[in-house]
Amino acid sequence: MEKTNNYNKKITKTIFIALLMLSALALLIFHANFFLLVFAGIFFSTLLNFSSNWIVSKSKMPYWLALLLVLLSMTGILVLIIVLIGPSMVQQVKEMTNTLPQSLNNLREEIRQTSVGRSLFEELPSDLGALIENREKVVSRIVGSFSTTIGAIANFFIIIVTGIFLASSPKIYTHGFIRLFPINFRPRLIEVMDKTQRSLSLWMMAKLISMLVVGVFTAIGLEILGMPMPYALALIAALFSFIPNIGPYLALAPAVLIALMQGGNMYIYVLILYFGIQIVESYLITPMIEKKMMHLPPALTLFWMVLLGLITGILGLIMATPILAALIVIIEELYVKDHLEASGNPENEVDKKPVAVEADHDDSDSK
């Protein structure tokens, strides 16, 4: 009878865990944007916490004062950028919004000159009446774009506020999370969480350096070429470089469209400039930074970005890389090291070289 009761308890427990996992999976699929916002807030708080702890270790000031210093520094840098290049940037963005439609019209006329282009435009509505019939769709798209913009701004503020709250009292949230696990596992969990935080922070610092280099090089190159709106295009290039693999090509589109309006071979020079900067960033700057930061496999990063982009849209595309960086650290620490390599099975120890490589600062410090 006792064996039967124990067996029934195991079955019940297994079913409960399975249902819990299925519920969590369904929640993750149907409300993925919510979890992405939560992760983005945690990611921002990780950067704040890492920077504040570094200041504390160097100056011995209280944590709250270090966090305040970090927030004031970020705000000051943002205000300085707005004051120095804000007016010209706004003017260039206005010019771009007026220039891009004309660039698209010029591109359309160029395409219309080809046989494929003529057959393509024959399928499009040529009279005004056909366009008027679709006015409701146009209005709905405008309203949808406005709603998307408002939603993006709201999400941005949610991420900022969440990150500040989490960074202001990190122990409350980490201790509450750790208490959900067995006591004997908690020290190892704290170790993995610290390593994940360090990896994410170092990755973000490397990415910020890379974005700065791309923006500066793009602005200088466009100025030399005599392209209009160089700072606006450089800002777009810097921001889009946060998205690896895909971002640089997205940033190239408006630059090429504006270059086409300049006539001549300007678009060729712009293409050479952008691809040259991308080569320098990918094969020189990024490897130099990643020697002391963190490396992510390019193919795995691309596949992961496509997956999250298809599931959640633009937010998933933006947050795909930091999520992958965190997952790689967690899987390597808890599964590869604690399960596969700790089991002592030679078949499981084919390759102990980690996928994500982080610099070992402890060795250099001890020396």
PDB file of N, CA and C in Angstrom, residues 56 59 143 168 182 230 264 350 364:
ATOM      1  N   VAL A  56      32.057  51.378  -6.689  1.00  0.00           N
ATOM      2  CA  VAL A  56      32.178  51.082  -5.261  1.00  0.00           C
ATOM      3  C   VAL A  56      33.516  50.424  -4.960  1.00  0.00           C
ATOM      4  N   SER A  59      36.255  53.250  -5.306  1.00  0.00           N
ATOM      5  CA  SER A  59      36.189  54.464  -4.481  1.00  0.00           C
ATOM      6  C   SER A  59      35.684  54.226  -3.070  1.00  0.00           C
ATOM      7  N   VAL A 143      -2.804  55.046 -38.646  1.00  0.00           N
ATOM      8  CA  VAL A 143      -3.170  54.906 -37.238  1.00  0.00           C
ATOM      9  C   VAL A 143      -2.335  53.819 -36.573  1.00  0.00           C
ATOM     10  N   SER A 168      18.294  49.606  -7.956  1.00  0.00           N
ATOM     11  CA  SER A 168      18.319  50.326  -6.682  1.00  0.00           C
ATOM     12  C   SER A 168      18.261  49.384  -5.483  1.00  0.00           C
ATOM     13  N   PRO A 182      16.535  24.811  -3.949  1.00  0.00           N
ATOM     14  CA  PRO A 182      17.036  24.109  -2.753  1.00  0.00           C
ATOM     15  C   PRO A 182      18.244  24.815  -2.147  1.00  0.00           C
ATOM     16  N   PRO A 230      25.014  64.023 -42.931  1.00  0.00           N
ATOM     17  CA  PRO A 230      25.957  62.976 -42.503  1.00  0.00           C
ATOM     18  C   PRO A 230      25.739  62.521 -41.066  1.00  0.00           C
ATOM     19  N   GLY A 264      25.452  60.779 -60.320  1.00  0.00           N
ATOM     20  CA  GLY A 264      26.807  60.297 -60.518  1.00  0.00           C
ATOM     21  C   GLY A 264      27.054  58.955 -59.850  1.00  0.00           C
ATOM     22  N   VAL A 350      33.796  15.576 -25.132  1.00  0.00           N
ATOM     23  CA  VAL A 350      34.441  15.621 -26.433  1.00  0.00           C
ATOM     24  C   VAL A 350      35.170  16.941 -26.625  1.00  0.00           C
ATOM     25  N   SER A 364      44.998  37.430 -14.609  1.00  0.00           N
ATOM     26  CA  SER A 364      45.796  38.635 -14.789  1.00  0.00           C
ATOM     27  C   SER A 364      45.903  39.427 -13.501  1.00  0.00           C
TER      28      SER A 364
END
